[in-house]
Amino acid sequence: MEQVLQGIGVVSGIGIATIQVLASDLTGELKKYTAGTASAEAGKFTEALQVAGAELLKLKAAALTTGQQHQADIMDAHYTMINDPGLAANIQTKIEQGIAAPQAVLAAAEEFAALFDSLDDSYMRERAADVRDIGRRLARLLLGADQTQYGSKPVVLCAQEIEPSQAAGMPADTVQGIILGLGSTTSHTIIIAKARSIPAVTGLGEAINYIASGTVVIVDGYSGKVILNPTDANLAEYRKRAEAEALHKQQDTQMAALPAVTQSGTKVQLAANIGSPADMEIASKQGAEGVGLFRSEFLFLGREIPPNEEEQFAAYKAVAEQCGQALCVIRTMDIGGDKPLRYLNINKEENPFLGWRAIRISLERPELFLAQLKAILRAGAYGKVAIMLPMIISAVEIAAARQFVEQAKNELIHEGKAFDANMPLGIMIETPAAAVTAWELAAVCDFFSIGTNDLVQYTLAVDRGNPAVSPLYSHFHPAVLRLIDGVVKAGHAHGIWVGMCGEMAGDPLAAPLLTAMGFDELSMSAPAIPRVKEVIRRFDDEQMQQVLKKVLSLKDAAEIRALMAAFVQ
Ligand code: PEP
Ligand code: MG
């Protein structure tokens, strides 16, 4: 029977397919599982063990062919763990006691993991996650909820939460939609979905646990509706809407060739935010003029050791070349926050967004920072590249980073490698500290790019990933708008260019305000470019200045948003 769930539409678009539960939380699948006799369960377990072993060997071989030796080693380690006789014996005992195979596997893996958890050595403690991982792999196989295989069949991914590293592997042609229990507009999983135009709905809460793989679903990323087992009438209506949307996309592509200029002739550069060289295809289709934010940390996620200088160089060079004459801004790794890295051994933090992240890690891990800087500098020999530092709060950090840049250059000279000796060094303005001291910071760097995703959360003290407070999270809050306006003025007074690469840059309702403030560049998820461009092209400078003036006199985010909606519609 049709069931309609209401969530928050965070990536617009219509997706129609069957559900694939991507569960680290397997509650829904476990509830539906009917256990057989103990010997039947034992048989299923043995079979799952063989399939999982074969899967791991296949993954290892694939990693070896793509030169990812360390990934291959991990798969090997998982293979050894999964065949651990102690683990298997514990599972068998539980099954003999009448526990269903999937539960037995999860319980035994948890006991095994708890042993690792209790050890002093941080490396050994990390192994607990591996054990839990293989437990889930086996349980998923037993439940028929395999998450790692994407066939050619279109699917809608369903989970409480998807880690950014998992999201990075989603094939955009098969994944037609994403529905999440948690999540928010600016979580990194959603940012990846936006870059690939995958419609998404978040905030579905507990309901997500009761959705089974194979259920037909419509995801309406506009209204936030998720329709399970839709009626024929609803299916027909949404198919029609999906077709109209595809046509719209075609028209958007035509817009790609036109420049982003106002009716008065003022030009704004619209660039793309990317997470990997693979995102460049859609970026150039949408008419992006270069890359305003390459989130380099995505190269570091979902693996067991950091990518070395050569591997990073290959990725940066590929993007720099694809940008042609346009600038490619590479942000040094922004690890931490909602993007933890196991191999950095970041201690569990009470407030990871206020913790050891981004530039703070880079300055304390010179070997990592130098390898990255060298790779970026070398890519500069193949295109126009700039370095951007994340999470800056003071000029001291910029000075420290500059010293590393100088050291990286010296090392490259000694090694006889080509690089851009005049590469610009800019910073993200994403902390209130940086926004308030923009005047001083502008004197010691080459450009600013405002990261509103963090700036909004830090200014308003509203966690960007917490749905409970998401109604309070708004880039139209007067405090945010005034900070942003001040940053543009400070940057321009020092003769440096000012851009924005937070999600606000891709909001068509914000485009007239940002243009009027004088932004030189707006960088966004590529699919947002055509609509923002269309809005910029529609108005003249005077109209936009007037609306900015009015907005800056208002006191409330909702009121400002409503005014902009009326202005842009
Ligand atoms: C931002 O904070 O606005 C930003 C662009 O960086 P990220 O979303 O990766 O934190
Ligand atoms: Mg940020």
XYZ file of C-alpha atoms and ligand atoms in Angstrom:
580
model
C 0.000 0.000 0.000
C 1.178 3.527 -0.755
C 2.854 5.282 2.136
C 4.009 8.904 2.102
C 6.820 10.099 4.383
C 7.660 13.759 4.836
C 11.305 14.746 5.149
C 13.427 17.702 4.108
C 14.175 18.052 0.386
C 17.878 18.915 0.212
C 18.812 18.157 -3.378
C 16.029 19.007 -5.801
C 14.924 16.596 -8.466
C 12.724 13.530 -8.869
C 14.089 10.011 -8.458
C 12.082 6.871 -9.146
C 13.583 3.425 -8.490
C 13.653 0.607 -5.967
C 15.150 0.963 -2.519
C 18.620 -0.294 -1.717
C 19.105 -0.246 2.022
C 22.619 0.951 2.697
C 22.671 0.035 6.259
C 25.272 0.242 8.885
C 22.149 0.133 11.005
C 20.414 -3.031 9.840
C 17.430 -2.736 12.192
C 14.792 -2.771 9.472
C 16.284 -5.753 7.676
C 16.825 -7.650 10.930
C 13.173 -7.190 11.902
C 12.020 -8.723 8.656
C 14.388 -11.680 8.788
C 12.803 -15.074 9.449
C 15.264 -17.486 11.001
C 15.300 -21.169 10.091
C 16.426 -24.081 12.275
C 19.841 -23.861 13.928
C 21.374 -26.103 11.288
C 19.801 -24.079 8.453
C 21.177 -20.886 10.017
C 24.607 -22.500 10.408
C 24.509 -23.480 6.727
C 23.615 -19.931 5.683
C 26.457 -18.596 7.800
C 29.007 -20.921 6.175
C 27.766 -19.882 2.751
C 27.925 -16.167 3.630
C 31.448 -16.674 4.921
C 32.505 -18.069 1.555
C 30.797 -15.300 -0.432
C 32.282 -12.597 1.810
C 35.741 -14.169 1.462
C 35.408 -14.219 -2.331
C 34.180 -10.602 -2.308
C 37.175 -9.493 -0.264
C 39.610 -11.255 -2.580
C 37.914 -9.595 -5.558
C 38.184 -6.183 -3.912
C 41.835 -6.886 -3.141
C 42.537 -7.790 -6.780
C 40.717 -4.644 -7.972
C 42.788 -2.509 -5.575
C 45.996 -4.086 -6.848
C 45.136 -3.411 -10.479
C 44.552 0.280 -9.703
C 47.844 0.484 -7.795
C 46.202 0.886 -4.378
C 48.549 -1.394 -2.496
C 47.389 -0.316 0.899
C 43.700 -0.817 0.137
C 44.688 -4.275 -1.028
C 46.436 -4.893 2.301
C 43.297 -3.886 4.177
C 41.152 -6.259 2.160
C 43.716 -8.919 2.939
C 43.508 -8.126 6.654
C 39.702 -8.299 6.507
C 39.994 -11.620 4.726
C 42.170 -12.970 7.542
C 39.804 -11.634 10.208
C 36.723 -13.056 8.548
C 38.374 -16.467 8.546
C 39.410 -16.236 12.194
C 38.496 -19.629 13.723
C 37.692 -18.039 17.106
C 35.181 -15.660 15.533
C 33.550 -18.446 13.508
C 33.332 -20.709 16.602
C 31.667 -17.923 18.606
C 29.126 -17.366 15.835
C 28.389 -21.101 15.579
C 27.873 -21.312 19.358
C 25.411 -18.445 19.257
C 23.530 -20.067 16.375
C 23.354 -23.343 18.312
C 21.849 -21.372 21.189
C 18.991 -20.420 18.886
C 20.154 -16.980 17.735
C 19.467 -16.155 14.075
C 22.599 -16.083 11.893
C 22.650 -12.301 11.170
C 22.235 -11.424 14.858
C 24.815 -14.034 15.852
C 27.318 -12.539 13.420
C 26.734 -8.975 14.627
C 26.895 -9.960 18.304
C 30.092 -11.998 17.875
C 31.745 -9.230 15.849
C 30.766 -6.719 18.536
C 32.328 -8.900 21.254
C 35.485 -9.261 19.185
C 35.550 -5.497 18.510
C 35.050 -4.711 22.215
C 38.275 -6.625 22.909
C 40.156 -4.335 20.515
C 38.381 -1.296 21.968
C 39.766 -2.086 25.407
C 43.421 -2.132 24.298
C 45.815 0.730 25.036
C 47.493 0.793 21.652
C 45.632 3.209 19.375
C 46.456 1.192 16.237
C 44.924 -1.921 17.770
C 41.887 0.076 18.912
C 41.348 1.137 15.310
C 41.032 -2.531 14.374
C 37.703 -2.621 16.239
C 36.183 -0.695 13.333
C 37.510 -3.327 10.911
C 35.916 -6.120 12.902
C 32.580 -4.297 12.995
C 32.922 -3.733 9.265
C 33.346 -7.434 8.503
C 30.477 -8.252 10.901
C 28.213 -5.937 8.906
C 29.482 -7.360 5.615
C 28.464 -10.865 6.717
C 25.159 -9.695 8.212
C 24.261 -7.810 5.030
C 24.906 -10.892 2.959
C 22.724 -12.983 5.268
C 19.955 -10.369 5.123
C 20.198 -9.831 1.395
C 21.006 -6.168 2.018
C 24.338 -6.031 0.311
C 25.533 -2.452 0.140
C 28.725 -2.732 -1.795
C 27.346 -3.943 -5.091
C 25.769 -1.469 -7.465
C 24.277 -3.312 -10.391
C 23.041 -1.661 -13.539
C 19.549 -1.430 -11.990
C 18.579 2.055 -10.809
C 18.293 2.354 -7.025
C 17.419 4.830 -4.306
C 19.837 4.567 -1.409
C 18.246 4.414 2.009
C 20.114 4.741 5.303
C 20.119 6.551 8.614
C 23.347 8.190 7.542
C 25.880 7.690 4.757
C 29.495 8.441 5.484
C 31.195 10.796 3.009
C 33.642 8.023 2.127
C 30.744 5.733 1.171
C 29.057 8.531 -0.744
C 32.204 9.207 -2.747
C 31.790 5.777 -4.377
C 28.183 6.247 -5.506
C 27.760 5.851 -9.269
C 25.520 8.744 -10.377
C 24.009 6.770 -13.266
C 22.640 4.026 -10.984
C 21.827 6.032 -7.881
C 18.565 7.864 -8.651
C 17.989 9.229 -5.181
C 19.033 9.226 -1.550
C 16.812 9.148 1.514
C 18.332 9.554 4.959
C 17.135 9.425 8.555
C 19.660 12.053 9.594
C 21.656 14.443 7.442
C 21.299 18.077 6.571
C 21.762 20.428 3.650
C 25.459 20.894 4.238
C 26.603 17.446 5.364
C 29.329 16.241 3.032
C 27.267 13.352 1.775
C 24.633 15.820 0.619
C 27.299 18.045 -0.911
C 28.465 15.065 -2.999
C 24.863 14.279 -3.973
C 24.398 17.876 -5.129
C 27.546 17.780 -7.216
C 26.159 14.703 -8.978
C 22.541 15.942 -9.204
C 21.186 13.055 -7.145
C 17.802 14.038 -5.629
C 17.895 13.707 -1.842
C 15.577 13.882 1.151
C 16.870 13.892 4.737
C 15.435 14.028 8.246
C 13.126 10.992 7.870
C 14.066 9.813 11.367
C 13.153 6.390 12.668
C 10.844 5.679 9.708
C 13.946 4.915 7.662
C 14.568 1.733 9.670
C 11.329 0.169 8.469
C 11.949 0.550 4.752
C 12.956 -2.664 2.995
C 15.238 -3.177 0.016
C 13.297 -3.700 -3.199
C 10.410 -1.350 -2.322
C 9.430 0.928 -5.211
C 9.894 4.548 -4.221
C 9.511 8.091 -5.526
C 11.904 10.662 -4.064
C 10.708 14.231 -4.441
C 13.721 16.373 -3.619
C 11.633 19.540 -4.107
C 8.958 18.939 -1.486
C 10.833 16.440 0.688
C 8.166 13.752 0.046
C 9.142 10.098 -0.124
C 6.398 7.902 -1.596
C 6.760 4.181 -0.931
C 4.826 1.681 -3.074
C 3.254 4.528 -5.074
C -0.125 4.148 -6.759
C -0.156 3.926 -10.555
C -1.573 7.447 -10.711
C 1.274 8.862 -8.616
C 3.862 6.938 -10.603
C 2.477 8.318 -13.868
C 2.400 11.868 -12.540
C 5.943 11.755 -11.212
C 7.268 10.101 -14.394
C 5.824 13.055 -16.289
C 7.520 15.467 -13.906
C 10.814 13.605 -14.243
C 10.579 13.898 -18.033
C 9.871 17.635 -17.791
C 12.861 17.925 -15.492
C 15.123 16.175 -17.994
C 13.992 18.717 -20.598
C 14.769 21.535 -18.166
C 18.251 20.144 -17.700
C 18.766 20.258 -21.452
C 17.788 23.936 -21.479
C 20.137 24.528 -18.537
C 22.941 23.109 -20.605
C 22.190 25.691 -23.293
C 22.598 28.362 -20.602
C 26.098 26.966 -19.986
C 27.509 28.781 -22.995
C 26.321 32.232 -21.832
C 28.358 34.441 -19.476
C 27.107 35.370 -15.981
C 26.653 39.121 -16.556
C 24.026 41.448 -15.134
C 21.858 43.609 -17.383
C 24.331 46.405 -16.601
C 27.263 44.336 -17.823
C 28.810 43.408 -14.446
C 30.451 40.008 -14.674
C 30.569 37.383 -11.931
C 32.727 34.311 -12.375
C 30.746 31.130 -11.657
C 33.028 28.243 -10.744
C 32.480 24.678 -9.553
C 33.013 22.957 -6.227
C 34.454 19.513 -6.805
C 35.645 16.572 -4.713
C 37.525 14.611 -7.347
C 38.657 14.848 -10.982
C 35.536 12.801 -11.858
C 33.313 15.784 -10.945
C 34.882 17.843 -13.742
C 32.716 16.263 -16.436
C 29.471 17.664 -15.035
C 31.250 20.939 -14.120
C 32.252 21.649 -17.700
C 28.820 20.573 -19.019
C 27.219 23.200 -16.777
C 29.581 25.897 -17.984
C 31.718 26.263 -14.858
C 34.532 28.756 -15.294
C 37.177 26.895 -13.377
C 37.115 25.371 -9.928
C 36.573 27.605 -6.909
C 36.890 24.797 -4.380
C 38.564 21.435 -4.843
C 37.832 19.651 -1.562
C 41.131 17.785 -1.583
C 40.280 15.869 1.596
C 38.059 13.565 -0.445
C 41.281 12.105 -1.849
C 42.213 11.195 1.732
C 38.921 9.585 2.787
C 37.914 5.933 2.608
C 41.451 4.580 2.706
C 44.023 3.495 5.221
C 47.016 5.686 4.414
C 47.145 9.160 2.918
C 47.637 9.515 -0.843
C 51.314 10.247 -1.501
C 52.644 13.274 -3.389
C 52.543 11.507 -6.772
C 48.971 10.310 -6.376
C 47.821 13.781 -5.327
C 49.826 15.407 -8.101
C 48.065 13.221 -10.692
C 44.628 14.295 -9.394
C 45.471 18.018 -9.142
C 47.185 18.063 -12.530
C 44.176 16.387 -14.190
C 41.843 19.057 -12.821
C 44.224 21.955 -13.556
C 44.477 20.798 -17.169
C 40.713 20.487 -17.520
C 40.287 24.045 -16.210
C 42.284 25.340 -19.186
C 42.765 29.096 -18.818
C 40.480 29.291 -15.769
C 41.687 29.141 -12.173
C 41.642 25.934 -10.143
C 41.572 26.615 -6.395
C 42.796 23.626 -4.411
C 41.933 23.687 -0.753
C 44.462 21.933 1.458
C 42.906 19.014 3.278
C 40.018 19.866 5.558
C 40.002 16.723 7.649
C 38.179 16.525 10.980
C 34.693 17.848 11.727
C 32.355 15.436 9.943
C 35.273 14.029 7.921
C 37.345 12.006 10.405
C 40.316 9.958 9.220
C 41.175 6.740 10.957
C 44.864 6.837 10.099
C 45.360 10.256 11.673
C 44.353 8.826 15.036
C 42.219 11.828 15.889
C 41.123 11.296 19.483
C 37.412 11.164 20.096
C 36.398 14.784 20.493
C 33.392 16.245 22.254
C 33.096 18.944 19.585
C 34.821 17.775 16.393
C 33.753 20.911 14.488
C 35.607 22.950 17.092
C 38.458 20.517 17.339
C 41.573 19.287 15.629
C 40.680 19.862 12.017
C 41.821 21.405 8.732
C 44.782 23.821 8.925
C 45.301 22.858 12.586
C 46.140 19.308 11.532
C 48.214 20.411 8.525
C 50.451 22.671 10.611
C 51.099 19.880 13.108
C 51.687 17.156 10.520
C 54.427 18.666 8.293
C 55.027 15.425 6.384
C 51.405 15.383 5.213
C 51.232 19.115 4.585
C 54.496 19.255 2.630
C 53.532 16.338 0.394
C 50.242 18.054 -0.398
C 51.790 21.476 -1.003
C 54.417 19.977 -3.300
C 51.736 18.158 -5.288
C 49.688 21.364 -5.648
C 52.708 23.495 -6.603
C 53.684 20.943 -9.245
C 50.156 20.917 -10.705
C 50.645 24.666 -11.183
C 53.057 23.870 -14.007
C 50.082 22.497 -15.994
C 47.445 25.192 -15.468
C 46.384 28.110 -13.301
C 46.335 26.801 -9.752
C 45.908 28.467 -6.340
C 46.325 27.150 -2.805
C 43.528 27.792 -0.322
C 43.806 27.274 3.452
C 40.719 26.115 5.400
C 39.505 27.126 8.888
C 41.851 30.072 9.315
C 41.395 32.093 12.508
C 44.533 34.248 12.457
C 47.358 35.716 10.394
C 49.800 33.591 12.416
C 48.457 30.473 10.720
C 48.875 32.054 7.292
C 52.473 32.958 8.087
C 53.164 29.414 9.320
C 51.589 27.928 6.203
C 53.664 30.249 4.003
C 56.828 28.882 5.590
C 55.776 25.386 4.608
C 55.036 26.605 1.076
C 58.578 28.022 0.902
C 60.036 24.748 2.204
C 58.005 22.798 -0.350
C 59.341 25.031 -3.143
C 62.934 24.551 -1.958
C 62.513 20.800 -1.902
C 61.068 20.858 -5.415
C 63.998 22.949 -6.647
C 66.401 20.380 -5.178
C 64.465 17.555 -6.751
C 64.485 19.356 -10.103
C 60.704 19.209 -10.453
C 58.720 21.867 -12.343
C 56.284 23.993 -10.340
C 54.592 27.401 -10.243
C 56.832 29.639 -8.126
C 54.213 32.443 -8.053
C 51.204 30.440 -7.011
C 48.592 32.581 -5.209
C 47.825 31.639 -1.606
C 44.335 32.430 -0.359
C 42.220 31.573 2.636
C 38.722 30.469 3.421
C 36.733 32.864 5.535
C 34.628 30.396 7.465
C 35.144 31.360 11.085
C 33.707 34.502 12.682
C 37.281 35.266 13.803
C 38.453 35.446 10.191
C 35.417 37.449 9.082
C 35.833 40.018 11.852
C 39.594 40.380 11.227
C 39.276 40.200 7.425
C 40.948 43.605 7.160
C 44.188 42.268 8.718
C 44.040 38.936 6.926
C 43.527 40.579 3.528
C 46.928 42.205 3.942
C 48.704 38.834 4.101
C 46.998 36.680 1.483
C 46.074 36.769 -2.188
C 42.327 36.058 -2.096
C 39.371 35.222 0.127
C 36.711 32.614 -0.407
C 33.844 32.646 2.077
C 32.776 29.240 3.346
C 29.245 29.907 4.506
C 28.567 26.317 5.547
C 30.881 26.700 8.497
C 30.552 30.464 8.858
C 26.797 30.102 9.410
C 27.191 27.297 11.956
C 29.867 29.136 13.933
C 28.186 32.557 13.767
C 24.741 31.308 14.739
C 26.019 28.514 17.037
C 23.862 26.072 15.044
C 25.360 22.676 14.202
C 25.233 22.326 10.393
C 24.472 18.595 10.648
C 21.818 18.550 13.356
C 18.258 18.350 11.952
C 16.850 19.373 15.353
C 18.218 22.889 14.891
C 18.146 23.077 11.097
C 15.251 25.615 11.062
C 17.659 28.030 12.782
C 20.407 27.468 10.215
C 20.130 30.196 7.590
C 22.606 32.131 5.498
C 20.039 34.940 5.397
C 20.513 35.715 9.096
C 21.426 39.425 9.357
C 24.570 38.564 11.373
C 25.821 36.385 8.535
C 24.922 38.903 5.830
C 26.697 41.726 7.655
C 29.831 39.619 8.179
C 29.896 38.656 4.514
C 29.382 42.215 3.345
C 32.271 43.350 5.566
C 34.581 40.653 4.219
C 33.986 41.716 0.596
C 34.707 45.327 1.499
C 37.891 44.428 3.425
C 39.166 42.232 0.582
C 38.490 44.826 -2.089
C 40.045 47.613 -0.017
C 43.265 45.570 -0.117
C 42.933 44.853 -3.825
C 42.384 41.101 -3.516
C 39.560 39.154 -5.129
C 36.749 37.785 -2.993
C 34.744 34.671 -3.748
C 32.306 32.415 -1.975
C 32.344 28.614 -2.005
C 29.794 27.716 0.683
C 26.350 26.447 -0.321
C 24.982 30.006 -0.196
C 26.850 30.713 -3.442
C 24.569 28.219 -5.236
C 21.324 29.615 -3.817
C 19.512 31.517 -6.596
C 17.704 33.581 -3.947
C 21.043 34.827 -2.619
C 22.549 35.565 -6.055
C 21.242 39.177 -6.386
C 22.558 40.034 -2.893
C 25.990 38.516 -3.509
C 26.259 40.206 -6.894
C 25.327 43.555 -5.356
C 27.899 43.076 -2.578
C 30.491 42.821 -5.332
C 31.630 39.191 -5.205
C 34.153 38.470 -7.951
C 33.502 34.751 -7.960
C 30.816 32.349 -6.771
C 31.718 28.681 -6.594
C 29.030 26.033 -6.201
C 27.920 22.488 -6.945
C 27.961 22.452 -10.734
C 24.239 21.642 -11.202
C 23.386 24.922 -9.401
C 25.243 27.063 -11.970
C 22.560 27.478 -14.680
C 19.874 28.724 -12.302
C 22.223 31.166 -10.506
C 23.427 32.405 -13.882
C 19.887 32.925 -15.112
C 19.089 35.062 -12.020
C 22.250 37.179 -12.382
C 21.477 37.803 -16.059
C 17.909 38.891 -15.326
C 18.539 42.041 -13.229
C 20.490 45.276 -13.557
C 22.932 46.487 -10.895
C 20.593 49.187 -9.598
C 17.780 46.690 -8.928
C 20.165 44.424 -7.044
C 21.679 47.289 -5.009
C 18.210 48.342 -3.950
C 17.192 44.907 -2.795
C 20.512 44.539 -0.916
C 19.913 47.832 0.862
C 16.436 46.751 1.873
C 17.670 43.338 3.036
C 20.425 44.838 5.185
C 17.784 46.856 7.016
C 15.713 43.787 7.934
C 16.085 41.870 11.192
C 14.925 38.371 10.505
C 16.264 35.547 8.317
C 12.808 34.256 7.362
C 11.663 37.732 6.385
C 14.783 38.237 4.250
C 14.340 34.898 2.563
C 10.694 35.698 1.791
C 11.677 39.062 0.340
C 14.303 37.434 -1.885
C 11.862 34.726 -2.978
C 9.424 37.432 -4.063
C 12.225 39.359 -5.815
C 13.576 36.392 -7.748
C 10.333 34.555 -8.640
C 32.187 25.889 3.930
O 32.394 25.704 5.134
O 31.346 26.693 3.493
C 32.951 25.136 2.925
C 32.868 25.422 1.645
O 33.717 24.102 3.363
P 33.116 22.682 3.805
O 31.652 22.663 3.435
O 33.897 21.648 3.090
O 33.332 22.679 5.289
Mg 34.108 24.572 5.782
